[in-house]
Amino acid sequence: MTKFSIGSKVKNMIRNWLDIQPAPEYSITITEKTGFMTDVIRSQLWYRGDAAELSQFFGQLNLGTNSFWSSVPENEKIRKIHSGLPAIIADTLSYIVYSDMDDIKVTGDKAKADFENISEHIDFTELTGKAIVTALVDGDGAFKISVDTELSDTPIVEFIGADKVEYSFVRGLLNEVIFHSVHYAGSKRFHLEEHYGKGYIESRLYDDNGHEVGLDNVPCLAQIPPRTEFEGDYIMAVPLKFFSSRKYPNRGKSIFDGGKSDCFDALDEVISQWWDAIRAGRVKQYIPESMIPRDPANGKLKAPNQFGNSYISIDPPLSAEGAAPKIEVVQPDIKYEAFVASYTNCLLMCLQGLVSPATLGIDVGKMSSADAQREKKDVTGNTRNTITTALEKALPQLVSAVLMTYDNMQGKAPETYEVTVDFGEYGAPDFDSRVETVGKASTYGIMSVKTQVEELWGSSKEEDWKAAEVKRIMQEKGLTEGEPTAVGDEFA
């Protein structure tokens, strides 16, 4: 190939080279319809499940007639029905989590004694159940630890929802938990902010104009110092959230966000239309006037009795067309299959990604195959695992902070505590199934007596009882410590 031909090819390549110009960037402005507090209130109203409250709330959002609950029909006789599904979802998820919570374990004799004393005043299981529901509905919240010796000689723990708490972060690290509350002094309204930071609590009171005023303006707050410092590098508050919000940084996401509100709205619309159609589809009777009973006293027509319509048949007069009058019964044809299909699809959209229909006791046998239902059941397990993962981190922090606060109340230097919280396995087999499984494992000599007892009884028995049971079985069978039994004979 000559030098001349190579140069020509290079020139053609440069001449044909694509000169791609970048697309111009556009400035796009998006106006949010709702803010954080409005979203929280909406989730709380879905959980409350009052149809009148939902109608009032959505009617004030200025969303037009696109939403079922925001629409105002010309015919006021249309009945708006709420399914109550949001509350069922939140309560069910909370129950399947806190009902499987094992005992909170604290390391150390002194710590155990202090925790038992505190547990007499605080039901941590009940507190956890309420916290789960609130965090699922609101999106997040925080455990608030306070001290009031007039009420209790141990720390007081409350869970505050997202509408009354906010967080201060510095470079991604939690700096303060700020609690909000409203107080009244006569007809005046005040707003209290309690800033919970590491080693301190600051209380700030504001009037309706947003000006900071003294705490003595409210009698019940007069004894609270503006700043309280305590020993220990910890915060007397523990945040809790299960899902992170992409809309609001450092805040949690409600299970009713992300389009679920629209799904609940659609479900209520389908249910309301269904029952409105049933009401309109009632059996109607058209009775000729000559066949309606009359009052013997005055000869006026009497209203037909639906439970005792017995008449004496006589020769009726012929109509103008020559036909004898007769009672006509008319009932509209309601497309039940179409309503059921719409209801089923809306229901699945509401539950998608949160919980399976079988978990809520909904008969879904006709919806899909058994294999598909087993896969949907995993959705409940995934949601439960997300909740338990967050609790296994937050509850030990809470118990540790409570114990450190208890040390401060007793005038002692706060210690460092080791706390663990475990949850049982979701969908664990019943006792008979465990006996069968453990028996098979023992048949092959692959499971020690201690493991067998642990698998059978788990957290339902105390450690001392299980240790005594292991010792008894081994003594009866003449086994050495840790040796697997032979052919499952410990159940003989």
PDB file of C-alpha atoms in Angstrom, residues 107 110-111 231-234 399-419:
ATOM      1  CA  THR A 107     -25.021  -9.409  80.893  1.00  0.00           C
ATOM      2  CA  LYS A 110     -26.054  -6.159  88.830  1.00  0.00           C
ATOM      3  CA  ALA A 111     -27.378  -5.242  85.386  1.00  0.00           C
ATOM      4  CA  GLU A 231     -22.919  11.791  83.189  1.00  0.00           C
ATOM      5  CA  GLY A 232     -22.274   9.438  80.306  1.00  0.00           C
ATOM      6  CA  ASP A 233     -21.631   9.920  76.619  1.00  0.00           C
ATOM      7  CA  TYR A 234     -25.083   8.879  75.444  1.00  0.00           C
ATOM      8  CA  VAL A 399     -32.168  -0.776  77.328  1.00  0.00           C
ATOM      9  CA  SER A 400     -28.546   0.314  77.703  1.00  0.00           C
ATOM     10  CA  ALA A 401     -29.562   3.992  77.825  1.00  0.00           C
ATOM     11  CA  VAL A 402     -32.283   3.192  80.392  1.00  0.00           C
ATOM     12  CA  LEU A 403     -29.791   1.362  82.616  1.00  0.00           C
ATOM     13  CA  MET A 404     -27.289   4.222  82.338  1.00  0.00           C
ATOM     14  CA  THR A 405     -30.039   6.699  83.253  1.00  0.00           C
ATOM     15  CA  TYR A 406     -30.926   4.501  86.237  1.00  0.00           C
ATOM     16  CA  ASP A 407     -27.297   4.684  87.352  1.00  0.00           C
ATOM     17  CA  ASN A 408     -27.452   8.480  87.175  1.00  0.00           C
ATOM     18  CA  MET A 409     -30.664   8.499  89.216  1.00  0.00           C
ATOM     19  CA  GLN A 410     -28.855   6.514  91.931  1.00  0.00           C
ATOM     20  CA  GLY A 411     -25.870   8.855  91.883  1.00  0.00           C
ATOM     21  CA  LYS A 412     -23.558   6.272  90.326  1.00  0.00           C
ATOM     22  CA  ALA A 413     -21.265   6.571  87.344  1.00  0.00           C
ATOM     23  CA  PRO A 414     -22.992   5.063  84.295  1.00  0.00           C
ATOM     24  CA  GLU A 415     -21.556   1.716  83.287  1.00  0.00           C
ATOM     25  CA  THR A 416     -21.315   0.117  79.851  1.00  0.00           C
ATOM     26  CA  TYR A 417     -23.922  -2.589  79.365  1.00  0.00           C
ATOM     27  CA  GLU A 418     -24.131  -5.502  76.984  1.00  0.00           C
ATOM     28  CA  VAL A 419     -27.712  -6.148  75.872  1.00  0.00           C
TER      29      VAL A 419
END
